[in-house]
CSV table of N, CA and C in Angstrom, one decimal:
chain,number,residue,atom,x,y,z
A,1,UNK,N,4.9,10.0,-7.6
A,1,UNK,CA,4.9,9.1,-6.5
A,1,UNK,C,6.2,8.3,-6.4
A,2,UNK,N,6.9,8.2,-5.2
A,2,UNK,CA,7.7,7.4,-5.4
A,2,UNK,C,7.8,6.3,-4.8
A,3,UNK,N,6.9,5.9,-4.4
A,3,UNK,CA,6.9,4.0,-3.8
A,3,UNK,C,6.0,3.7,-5.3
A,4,UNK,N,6.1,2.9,-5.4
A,4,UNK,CA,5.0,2.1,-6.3
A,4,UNK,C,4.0,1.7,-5.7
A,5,UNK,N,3.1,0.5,-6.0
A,5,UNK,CA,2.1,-0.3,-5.3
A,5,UNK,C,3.0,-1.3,-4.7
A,6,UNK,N,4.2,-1.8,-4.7
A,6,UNK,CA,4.5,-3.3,-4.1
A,6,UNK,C,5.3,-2.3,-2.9
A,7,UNK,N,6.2,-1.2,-3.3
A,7,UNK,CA,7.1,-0.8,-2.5
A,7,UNK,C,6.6,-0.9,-1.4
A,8,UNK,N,5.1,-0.1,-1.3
A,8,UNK,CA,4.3,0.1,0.1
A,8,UNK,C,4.4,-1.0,1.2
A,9,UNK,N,4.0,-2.2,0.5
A,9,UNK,CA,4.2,-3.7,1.2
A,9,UNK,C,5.2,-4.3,1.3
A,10,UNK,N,6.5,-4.0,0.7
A,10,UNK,CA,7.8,-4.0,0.9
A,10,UNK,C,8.1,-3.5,2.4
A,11,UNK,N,8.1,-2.1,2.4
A,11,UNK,CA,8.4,-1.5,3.2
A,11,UNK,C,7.8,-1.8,4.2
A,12,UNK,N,6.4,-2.7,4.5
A,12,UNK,CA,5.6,-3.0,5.6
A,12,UNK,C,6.3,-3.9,6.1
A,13,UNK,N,6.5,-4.8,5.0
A,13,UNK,CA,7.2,-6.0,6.1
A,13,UNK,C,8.7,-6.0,6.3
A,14,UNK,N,9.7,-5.3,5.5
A,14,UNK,CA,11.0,-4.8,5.9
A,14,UNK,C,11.1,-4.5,7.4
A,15,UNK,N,10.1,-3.9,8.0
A,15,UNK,CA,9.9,-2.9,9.1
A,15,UNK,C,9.8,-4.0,10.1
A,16,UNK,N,8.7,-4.8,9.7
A,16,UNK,CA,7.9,-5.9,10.5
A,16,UNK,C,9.2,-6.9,10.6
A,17,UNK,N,10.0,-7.0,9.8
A,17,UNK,CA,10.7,-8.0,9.8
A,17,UNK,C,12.0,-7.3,11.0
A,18,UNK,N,12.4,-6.2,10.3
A,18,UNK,CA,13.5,-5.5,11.7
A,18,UNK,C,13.3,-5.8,13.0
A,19,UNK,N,11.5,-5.7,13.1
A,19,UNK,CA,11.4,-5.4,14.6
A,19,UNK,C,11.2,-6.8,15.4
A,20,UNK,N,11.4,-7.9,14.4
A,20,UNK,CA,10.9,-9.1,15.0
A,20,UNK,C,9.7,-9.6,15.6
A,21,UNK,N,8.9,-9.0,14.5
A,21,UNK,CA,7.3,-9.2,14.9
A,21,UNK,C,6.6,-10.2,14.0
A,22,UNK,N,5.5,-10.7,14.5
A,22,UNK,CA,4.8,-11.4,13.5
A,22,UNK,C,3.5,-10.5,13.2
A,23,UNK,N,3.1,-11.2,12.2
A,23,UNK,CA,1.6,-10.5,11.3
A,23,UNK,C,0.2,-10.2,13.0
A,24,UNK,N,0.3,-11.2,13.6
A,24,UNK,CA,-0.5,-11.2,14.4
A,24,UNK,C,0.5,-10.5,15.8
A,25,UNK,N,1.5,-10.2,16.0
A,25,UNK,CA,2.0,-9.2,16.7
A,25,UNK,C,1.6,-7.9,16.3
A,26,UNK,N,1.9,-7.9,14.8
A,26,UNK,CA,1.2,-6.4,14.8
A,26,UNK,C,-0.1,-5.9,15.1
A,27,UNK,N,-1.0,-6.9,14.2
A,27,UNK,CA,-2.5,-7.1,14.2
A,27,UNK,C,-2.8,-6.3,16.0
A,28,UNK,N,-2.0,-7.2,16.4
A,28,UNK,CA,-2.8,-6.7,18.2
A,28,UNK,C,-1.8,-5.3,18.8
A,29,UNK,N,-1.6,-4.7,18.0
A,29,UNK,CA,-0.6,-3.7,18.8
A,29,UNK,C,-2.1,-2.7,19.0
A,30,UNK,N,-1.9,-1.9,20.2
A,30,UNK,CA,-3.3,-0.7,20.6
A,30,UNK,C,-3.6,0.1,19.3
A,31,UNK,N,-2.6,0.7,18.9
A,31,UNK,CA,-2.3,1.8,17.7
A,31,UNK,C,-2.5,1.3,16.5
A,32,UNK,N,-2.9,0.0,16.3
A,32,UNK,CA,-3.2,-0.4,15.2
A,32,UNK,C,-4.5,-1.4,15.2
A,33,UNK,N,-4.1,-2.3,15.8
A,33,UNK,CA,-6.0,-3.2,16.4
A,33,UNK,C,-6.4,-3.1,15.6
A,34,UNK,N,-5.8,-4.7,15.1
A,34,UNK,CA,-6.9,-5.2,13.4
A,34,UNK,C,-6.6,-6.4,13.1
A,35,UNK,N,-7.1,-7.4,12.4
A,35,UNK,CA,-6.4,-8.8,12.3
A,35,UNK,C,-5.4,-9.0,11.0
A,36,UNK,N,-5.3,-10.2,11.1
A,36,UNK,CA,-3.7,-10.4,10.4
A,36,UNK,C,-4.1,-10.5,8.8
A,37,UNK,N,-5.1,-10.9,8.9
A,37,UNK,CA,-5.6,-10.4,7.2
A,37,UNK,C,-5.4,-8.8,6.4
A,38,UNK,N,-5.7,-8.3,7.4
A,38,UNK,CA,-5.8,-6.6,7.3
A,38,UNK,C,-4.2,-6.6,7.0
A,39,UNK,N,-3.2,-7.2,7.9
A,39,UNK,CA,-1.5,-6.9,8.0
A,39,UNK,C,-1.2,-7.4,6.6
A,40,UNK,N,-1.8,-9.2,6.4
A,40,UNK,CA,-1.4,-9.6,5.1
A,40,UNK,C,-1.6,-9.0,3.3
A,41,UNK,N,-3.1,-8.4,3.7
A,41,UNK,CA,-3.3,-7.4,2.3
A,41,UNK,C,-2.5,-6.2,1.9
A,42,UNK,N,-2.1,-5.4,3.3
A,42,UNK,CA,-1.1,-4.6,3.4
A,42,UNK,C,0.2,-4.6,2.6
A,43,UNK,N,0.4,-5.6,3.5
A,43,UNK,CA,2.1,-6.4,3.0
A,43,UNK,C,2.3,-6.6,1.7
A,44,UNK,N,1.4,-7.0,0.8
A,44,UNK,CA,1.2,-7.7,0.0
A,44,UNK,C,1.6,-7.2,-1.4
A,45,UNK,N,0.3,-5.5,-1.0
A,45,UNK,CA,1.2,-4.4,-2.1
A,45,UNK,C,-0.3,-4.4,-3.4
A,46,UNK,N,-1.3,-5.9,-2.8
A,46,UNK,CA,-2.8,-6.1,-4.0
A,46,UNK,C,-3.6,-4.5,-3.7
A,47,UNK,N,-3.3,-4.3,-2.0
A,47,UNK,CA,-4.4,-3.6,-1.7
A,47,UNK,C,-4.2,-1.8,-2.3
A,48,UNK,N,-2.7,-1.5,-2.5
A,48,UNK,CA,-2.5,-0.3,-3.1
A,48,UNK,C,-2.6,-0.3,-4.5
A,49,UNK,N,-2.2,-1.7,-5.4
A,49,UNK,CA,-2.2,-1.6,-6.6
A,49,UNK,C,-3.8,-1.9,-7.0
A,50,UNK,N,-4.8,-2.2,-6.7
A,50,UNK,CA,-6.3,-2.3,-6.7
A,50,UNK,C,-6.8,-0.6,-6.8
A,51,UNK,N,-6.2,-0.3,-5.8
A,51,UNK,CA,-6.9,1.2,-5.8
A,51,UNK,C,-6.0,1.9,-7.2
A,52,UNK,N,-4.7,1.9,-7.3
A,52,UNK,CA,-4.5,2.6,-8.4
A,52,UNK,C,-5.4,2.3,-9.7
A,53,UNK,N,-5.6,0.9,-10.2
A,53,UNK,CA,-5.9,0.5,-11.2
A,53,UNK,C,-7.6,1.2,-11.6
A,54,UNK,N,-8.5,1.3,-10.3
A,54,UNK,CA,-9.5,1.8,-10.8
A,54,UNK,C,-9.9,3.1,-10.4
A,55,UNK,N,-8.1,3.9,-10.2
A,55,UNK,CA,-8.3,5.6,-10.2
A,55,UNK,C,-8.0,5.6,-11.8
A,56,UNK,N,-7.2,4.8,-12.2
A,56,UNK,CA,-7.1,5.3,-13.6
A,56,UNK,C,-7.5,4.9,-14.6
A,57,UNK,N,-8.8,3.9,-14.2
A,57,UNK,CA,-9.7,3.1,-15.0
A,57,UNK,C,-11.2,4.4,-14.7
A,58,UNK,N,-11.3,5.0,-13.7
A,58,UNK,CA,-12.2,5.8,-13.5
A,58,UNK,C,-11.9,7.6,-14.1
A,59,UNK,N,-10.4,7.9,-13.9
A,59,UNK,CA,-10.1,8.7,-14.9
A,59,UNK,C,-10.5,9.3,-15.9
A,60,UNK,N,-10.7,7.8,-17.0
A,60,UNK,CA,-11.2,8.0,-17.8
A,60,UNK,C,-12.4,8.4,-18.3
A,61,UNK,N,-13.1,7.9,-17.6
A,61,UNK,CA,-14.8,8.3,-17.9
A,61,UNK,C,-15.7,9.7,-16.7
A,62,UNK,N,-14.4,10.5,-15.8
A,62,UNK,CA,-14.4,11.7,-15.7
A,62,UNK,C,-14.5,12.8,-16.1
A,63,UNK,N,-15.3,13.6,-16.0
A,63,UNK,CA,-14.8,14.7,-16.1
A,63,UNK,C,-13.7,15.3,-16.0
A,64,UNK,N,-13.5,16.6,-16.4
A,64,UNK,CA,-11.7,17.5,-16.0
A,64,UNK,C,-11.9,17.7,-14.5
A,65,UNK,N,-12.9,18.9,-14.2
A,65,UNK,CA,-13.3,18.9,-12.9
A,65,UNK,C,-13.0,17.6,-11.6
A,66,UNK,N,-14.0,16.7,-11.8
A,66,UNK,CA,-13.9,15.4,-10.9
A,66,UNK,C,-12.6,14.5,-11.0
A,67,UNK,N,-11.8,14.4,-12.2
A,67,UNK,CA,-10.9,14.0,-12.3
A,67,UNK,C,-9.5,14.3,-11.5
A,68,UNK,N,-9.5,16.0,-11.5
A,68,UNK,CA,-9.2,17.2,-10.9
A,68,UNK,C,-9.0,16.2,-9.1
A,69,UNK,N,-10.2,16.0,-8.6
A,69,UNK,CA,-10.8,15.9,-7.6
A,69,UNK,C,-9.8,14.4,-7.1
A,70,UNK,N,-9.8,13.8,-7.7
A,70,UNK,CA,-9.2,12.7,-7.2
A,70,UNK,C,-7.9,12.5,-7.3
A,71,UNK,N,-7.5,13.2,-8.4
A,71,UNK,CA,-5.9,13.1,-8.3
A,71,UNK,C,-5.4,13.9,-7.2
A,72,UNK,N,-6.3,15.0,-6.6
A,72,UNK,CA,-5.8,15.5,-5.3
A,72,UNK,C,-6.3,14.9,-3.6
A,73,UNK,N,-6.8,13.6,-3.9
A,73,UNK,CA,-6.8,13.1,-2.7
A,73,UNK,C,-5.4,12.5,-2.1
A,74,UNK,N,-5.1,12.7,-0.6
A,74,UNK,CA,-4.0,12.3,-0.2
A,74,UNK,C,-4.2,10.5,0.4
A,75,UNK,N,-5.0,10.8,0.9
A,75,UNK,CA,-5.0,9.3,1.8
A,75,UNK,C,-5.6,8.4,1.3
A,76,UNK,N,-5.2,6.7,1.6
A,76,UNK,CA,-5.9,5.6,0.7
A,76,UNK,C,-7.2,5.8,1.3
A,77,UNK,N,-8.1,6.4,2.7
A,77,UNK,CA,-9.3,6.0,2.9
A,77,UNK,C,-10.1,7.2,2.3
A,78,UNK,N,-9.4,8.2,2.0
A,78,UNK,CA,-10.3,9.6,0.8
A,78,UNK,C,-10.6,9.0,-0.5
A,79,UNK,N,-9.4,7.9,-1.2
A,79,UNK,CA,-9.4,7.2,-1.9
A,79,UNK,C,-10.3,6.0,-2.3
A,80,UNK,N,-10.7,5.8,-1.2
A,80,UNK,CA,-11.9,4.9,-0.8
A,80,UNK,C,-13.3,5.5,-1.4
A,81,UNK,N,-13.1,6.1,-0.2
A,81,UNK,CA,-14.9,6.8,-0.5
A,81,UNK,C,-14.8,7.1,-1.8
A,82,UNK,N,-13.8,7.7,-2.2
A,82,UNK,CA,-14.1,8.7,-3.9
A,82,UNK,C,-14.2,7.8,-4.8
A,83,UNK,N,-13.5,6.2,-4.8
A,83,UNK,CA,-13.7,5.1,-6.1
A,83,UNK,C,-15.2,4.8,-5.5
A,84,UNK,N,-15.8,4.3,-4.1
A,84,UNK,CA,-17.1,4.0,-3.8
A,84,UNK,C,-18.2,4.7,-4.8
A,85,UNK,N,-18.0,6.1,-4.2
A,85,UNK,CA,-18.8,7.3,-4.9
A,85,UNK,C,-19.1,7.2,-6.7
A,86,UNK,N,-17.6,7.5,-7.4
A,86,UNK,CA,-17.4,7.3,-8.6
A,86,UNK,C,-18.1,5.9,-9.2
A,87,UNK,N,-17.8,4.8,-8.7
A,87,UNK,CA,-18.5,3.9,-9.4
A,87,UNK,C,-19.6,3.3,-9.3
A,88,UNK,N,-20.3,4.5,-8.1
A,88,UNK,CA,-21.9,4.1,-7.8
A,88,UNK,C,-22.3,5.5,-8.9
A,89,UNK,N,-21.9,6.6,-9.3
A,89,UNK,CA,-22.3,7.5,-10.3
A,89,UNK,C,-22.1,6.9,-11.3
A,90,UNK,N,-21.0,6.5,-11.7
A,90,UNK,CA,-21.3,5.9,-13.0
A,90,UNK,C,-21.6,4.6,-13.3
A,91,UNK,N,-22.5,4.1,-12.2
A,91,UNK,CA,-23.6,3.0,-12.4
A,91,UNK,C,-22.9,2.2,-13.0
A,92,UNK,N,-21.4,1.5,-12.4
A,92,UNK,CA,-20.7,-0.2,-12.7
A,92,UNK,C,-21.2,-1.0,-11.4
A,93,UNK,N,-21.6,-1.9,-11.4
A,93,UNK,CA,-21.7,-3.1,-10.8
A,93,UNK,C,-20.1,-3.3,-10.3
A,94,UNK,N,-20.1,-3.8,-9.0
A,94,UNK,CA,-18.7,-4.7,-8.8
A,94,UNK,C,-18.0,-5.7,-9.5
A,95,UNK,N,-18.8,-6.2,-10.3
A,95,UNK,CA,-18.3,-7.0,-11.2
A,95,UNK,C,-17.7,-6.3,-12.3
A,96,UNK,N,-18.4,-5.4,-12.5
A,96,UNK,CA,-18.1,-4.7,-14.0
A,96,UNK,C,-17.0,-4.2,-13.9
A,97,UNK,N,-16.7,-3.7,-12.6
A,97,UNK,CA,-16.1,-2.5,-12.8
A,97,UNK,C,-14.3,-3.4,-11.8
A,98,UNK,N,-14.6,-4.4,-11.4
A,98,UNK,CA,-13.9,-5.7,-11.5
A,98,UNK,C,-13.0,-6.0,-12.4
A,99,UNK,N,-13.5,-6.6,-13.1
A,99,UNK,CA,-13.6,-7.0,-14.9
A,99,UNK,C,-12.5,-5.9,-15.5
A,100,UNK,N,-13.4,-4.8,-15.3
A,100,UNK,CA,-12.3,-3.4,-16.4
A,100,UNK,C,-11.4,-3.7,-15.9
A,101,UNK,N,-11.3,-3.3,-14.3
A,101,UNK,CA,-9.9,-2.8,-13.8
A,101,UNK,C,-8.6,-4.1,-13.7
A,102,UNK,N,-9.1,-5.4,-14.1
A,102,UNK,CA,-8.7,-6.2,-14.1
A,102,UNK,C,-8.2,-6.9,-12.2
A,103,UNK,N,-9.1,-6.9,-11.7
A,103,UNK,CA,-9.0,-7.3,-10.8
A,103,UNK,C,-9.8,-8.4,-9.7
A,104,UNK,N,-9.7,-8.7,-8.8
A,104,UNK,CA,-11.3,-9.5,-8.3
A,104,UNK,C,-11.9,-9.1,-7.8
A,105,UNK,N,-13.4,-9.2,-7.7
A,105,UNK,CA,-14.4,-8.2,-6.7
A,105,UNK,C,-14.2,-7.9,-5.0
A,106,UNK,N,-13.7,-9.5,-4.9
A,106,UNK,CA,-13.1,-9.1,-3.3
A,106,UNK,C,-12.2,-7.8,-2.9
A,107,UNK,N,-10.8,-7.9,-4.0
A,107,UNK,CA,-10.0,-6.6,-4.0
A,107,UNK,C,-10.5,-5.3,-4.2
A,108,UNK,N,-11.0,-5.3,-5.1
A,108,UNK,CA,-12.3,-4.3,-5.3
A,108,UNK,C,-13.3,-3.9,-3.8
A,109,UNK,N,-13.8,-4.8,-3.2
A,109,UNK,CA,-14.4,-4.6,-2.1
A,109,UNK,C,-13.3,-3.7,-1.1
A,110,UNK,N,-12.3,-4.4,-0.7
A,110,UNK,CA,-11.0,-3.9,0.0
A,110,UNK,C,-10.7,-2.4,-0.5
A,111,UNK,N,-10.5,-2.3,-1.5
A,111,UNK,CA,-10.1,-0.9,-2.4
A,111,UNK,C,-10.8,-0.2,-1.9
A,112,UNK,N,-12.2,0.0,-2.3
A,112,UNK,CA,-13.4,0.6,-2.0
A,112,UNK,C,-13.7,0.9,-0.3
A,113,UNK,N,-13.2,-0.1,0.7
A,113,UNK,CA,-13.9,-0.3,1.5
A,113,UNK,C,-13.0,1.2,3.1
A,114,UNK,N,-13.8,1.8,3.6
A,114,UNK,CA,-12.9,2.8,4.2
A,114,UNK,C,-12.6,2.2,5.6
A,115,UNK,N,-12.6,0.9,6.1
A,115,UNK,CA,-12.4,0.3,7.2
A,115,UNK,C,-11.1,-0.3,6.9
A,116,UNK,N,-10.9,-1.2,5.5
A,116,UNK,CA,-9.6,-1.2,5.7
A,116,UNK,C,-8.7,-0.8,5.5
A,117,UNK,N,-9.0,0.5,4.8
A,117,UNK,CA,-8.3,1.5,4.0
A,117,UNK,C,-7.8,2.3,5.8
A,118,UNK,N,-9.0,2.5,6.7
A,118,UNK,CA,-8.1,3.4,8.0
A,118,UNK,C,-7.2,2.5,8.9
A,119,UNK,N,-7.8,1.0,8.4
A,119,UNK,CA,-6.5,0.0,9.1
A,119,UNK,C,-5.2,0.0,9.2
A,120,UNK,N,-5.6,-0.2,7.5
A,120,UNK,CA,-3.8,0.0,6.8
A,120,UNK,C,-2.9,1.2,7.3
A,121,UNK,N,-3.9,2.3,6.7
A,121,UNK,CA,-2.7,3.6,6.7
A,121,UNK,C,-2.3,3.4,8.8
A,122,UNK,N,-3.5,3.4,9.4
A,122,UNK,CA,-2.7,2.7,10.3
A,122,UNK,C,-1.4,2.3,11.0
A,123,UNK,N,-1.4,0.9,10.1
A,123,UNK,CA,-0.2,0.3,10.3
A,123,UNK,C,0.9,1.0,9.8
A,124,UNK,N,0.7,1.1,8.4
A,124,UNK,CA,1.6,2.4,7.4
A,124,UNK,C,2.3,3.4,8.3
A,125,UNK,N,1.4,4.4,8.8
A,125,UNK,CA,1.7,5.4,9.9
A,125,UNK,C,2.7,4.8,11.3
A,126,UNK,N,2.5,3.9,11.6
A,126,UNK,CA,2.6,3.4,12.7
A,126,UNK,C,4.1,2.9,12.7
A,127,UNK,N,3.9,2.3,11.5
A,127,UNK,CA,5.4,1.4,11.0
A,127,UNK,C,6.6,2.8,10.6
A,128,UNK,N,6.2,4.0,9.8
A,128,UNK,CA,7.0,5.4,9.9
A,128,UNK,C,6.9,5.8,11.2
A,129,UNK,N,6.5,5.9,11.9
A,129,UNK,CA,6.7,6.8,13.2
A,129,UNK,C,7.8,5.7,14.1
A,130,UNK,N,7.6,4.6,14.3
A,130,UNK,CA,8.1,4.0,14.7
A,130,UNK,C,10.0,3.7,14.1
A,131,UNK,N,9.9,3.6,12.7
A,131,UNK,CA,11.1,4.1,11.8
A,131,UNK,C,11.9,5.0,12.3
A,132,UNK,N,11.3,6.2,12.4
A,132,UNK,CA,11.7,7.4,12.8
A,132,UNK,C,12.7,7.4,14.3
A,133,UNK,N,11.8,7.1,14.7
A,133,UNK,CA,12.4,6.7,16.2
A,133,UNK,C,14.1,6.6,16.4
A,134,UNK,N,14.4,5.7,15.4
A,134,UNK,CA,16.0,5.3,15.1
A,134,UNK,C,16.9,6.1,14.2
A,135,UNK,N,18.1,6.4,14.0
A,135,UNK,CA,18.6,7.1,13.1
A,135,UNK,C,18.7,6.6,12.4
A,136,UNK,N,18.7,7.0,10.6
A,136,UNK,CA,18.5,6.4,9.6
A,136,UNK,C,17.9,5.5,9.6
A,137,UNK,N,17.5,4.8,10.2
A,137,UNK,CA,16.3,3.4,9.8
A,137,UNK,C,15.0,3.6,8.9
A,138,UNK,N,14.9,4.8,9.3
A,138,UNK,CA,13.5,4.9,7.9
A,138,UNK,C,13.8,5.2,6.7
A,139,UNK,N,15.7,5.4,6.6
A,139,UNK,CA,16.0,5.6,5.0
A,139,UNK,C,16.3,4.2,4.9
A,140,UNK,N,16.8,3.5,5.8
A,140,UNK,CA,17.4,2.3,5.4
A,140,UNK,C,16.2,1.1,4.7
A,141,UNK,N,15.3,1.2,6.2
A,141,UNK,CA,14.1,0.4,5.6
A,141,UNK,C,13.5,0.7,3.8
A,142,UNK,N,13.1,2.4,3.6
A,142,UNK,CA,12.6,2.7,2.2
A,142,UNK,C,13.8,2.1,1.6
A,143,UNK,N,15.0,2.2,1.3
A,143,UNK,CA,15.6,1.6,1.0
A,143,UNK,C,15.4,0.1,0.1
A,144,UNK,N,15.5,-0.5,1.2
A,144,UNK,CA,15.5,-1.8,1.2
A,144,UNK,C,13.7,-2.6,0.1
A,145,UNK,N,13.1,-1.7,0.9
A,145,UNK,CA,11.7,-1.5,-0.1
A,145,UNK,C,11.7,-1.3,-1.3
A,146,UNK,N,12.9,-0.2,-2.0
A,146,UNK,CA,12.6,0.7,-3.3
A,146,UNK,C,13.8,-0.7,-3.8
A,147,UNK,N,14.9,-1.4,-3.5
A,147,UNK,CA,15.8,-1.8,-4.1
A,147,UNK,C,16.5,-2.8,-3.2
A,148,UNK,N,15.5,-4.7,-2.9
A,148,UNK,CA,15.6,-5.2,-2.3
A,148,UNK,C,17.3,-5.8,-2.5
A,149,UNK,N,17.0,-6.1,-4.4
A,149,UNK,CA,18.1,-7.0,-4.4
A,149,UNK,C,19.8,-6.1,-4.2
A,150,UNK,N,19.6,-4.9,-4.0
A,150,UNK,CA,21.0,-3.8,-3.7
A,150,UNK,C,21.4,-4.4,-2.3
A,151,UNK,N,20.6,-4.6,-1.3
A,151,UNK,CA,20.8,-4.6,0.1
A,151,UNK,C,20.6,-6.3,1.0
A,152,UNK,N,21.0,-7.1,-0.4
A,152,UNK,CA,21.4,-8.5,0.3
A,152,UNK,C,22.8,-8.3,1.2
A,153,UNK,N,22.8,-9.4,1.8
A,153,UNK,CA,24.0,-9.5,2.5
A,153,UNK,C,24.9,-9.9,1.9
A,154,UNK,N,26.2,-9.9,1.6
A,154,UNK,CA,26.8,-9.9,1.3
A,154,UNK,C,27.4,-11.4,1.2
A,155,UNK,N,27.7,-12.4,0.1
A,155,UNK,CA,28.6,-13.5,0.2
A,155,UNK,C,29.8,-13.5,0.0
A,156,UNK,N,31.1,-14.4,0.9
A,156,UNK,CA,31.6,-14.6,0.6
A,156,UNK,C,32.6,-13.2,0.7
A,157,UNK,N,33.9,-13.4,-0.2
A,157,UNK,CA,34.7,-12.1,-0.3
A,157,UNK,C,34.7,-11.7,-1.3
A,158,UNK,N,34.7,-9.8,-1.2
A,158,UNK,CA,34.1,-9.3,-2.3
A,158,UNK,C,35.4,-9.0,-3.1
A,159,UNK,N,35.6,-9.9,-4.5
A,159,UNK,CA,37.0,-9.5,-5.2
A,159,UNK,C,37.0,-7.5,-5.2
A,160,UNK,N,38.1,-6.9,-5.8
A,160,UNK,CA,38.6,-5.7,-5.8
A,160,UNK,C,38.7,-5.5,-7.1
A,161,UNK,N,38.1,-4.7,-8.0
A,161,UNK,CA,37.5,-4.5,-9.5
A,161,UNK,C,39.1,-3.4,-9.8
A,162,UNK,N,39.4,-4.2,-10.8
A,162,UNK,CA,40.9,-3.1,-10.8
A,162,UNK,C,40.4,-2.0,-11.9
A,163,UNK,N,41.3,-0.9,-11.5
A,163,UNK,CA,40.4,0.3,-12.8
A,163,UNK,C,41.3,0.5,-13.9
């Protein structure tokens, strides 16, 4: 994989931030229609790293087969349903299974939940297609996401490093 869990929300609001939008600008765009909570969990980077933590807290107590099964899902809302599924088979409580993954049950709710899992990718999608649109801007934006502190502005004058 190469965004991490924070990159994803990096790169949300890099984007959000280019276009001169706010959280509730996006919230109301047609192609996305959701509120600013949904933009702020996004951004945030909790809502992808939640789901990682109890694919590989659930891993564990998989079969090869079913294990198989989830490492080949692509999308966070396939990812949804299969942690929902998984931790209603293997009979954890929200709390429990909270607790393991070290997280809160609310996140856990979110992780799990396939409404805001089709919100996000959503926006996700919405914010690349939109990227795209410009030349280079969707490398510049990942960029800026994978390696904030490389792409400050520059202070000042830059001395000339003698070789």
């Amino acid at each position: 994989m190469i965004f991490s869990s924070g990159d994803f929300g990096r790169f949300l609001k890099c984007w959000r931030d280019h276009r001169g939008l706010t959280q509730q600008n996006v919230a109301d765009l047609p192609e996305i229609n959701t509120n600013t909570t949904t933009i702020s969990v996004a951004e945030s980077g909790g809502f992808w790293e939640a789901q990682q933590r109890l694919a590989r807290l659930y891993l564990f107590e998989l079969n090869e087969f079913e294990a198989e099964e989830i490492r080949g899902l692509a999308t966070a809302a396939e990812l949804s349903r299969a942690l929902y599924k998984i931790r209603m088979n293997l009979r954890l409580t929200e709390e429990s299974a909270a607790e393991r993954a070290g997280i809160s049950v609310s996140t856990l709710r979110i992780a799990e939940s396939k409404a805001w899992s089709d919100a996000i990718e959503h926006y996700v999608e919405y914010a690349i297609r939109d990227a795209m649109t410009e030349p280079d801007l969707l490398l510049k934006l990942i960029g800026r996401s994978l390696a904030p502190w490389y792409f400050r502005e520059p202070r000042g004058r830059r001395r000339r490093v003698p070789r």
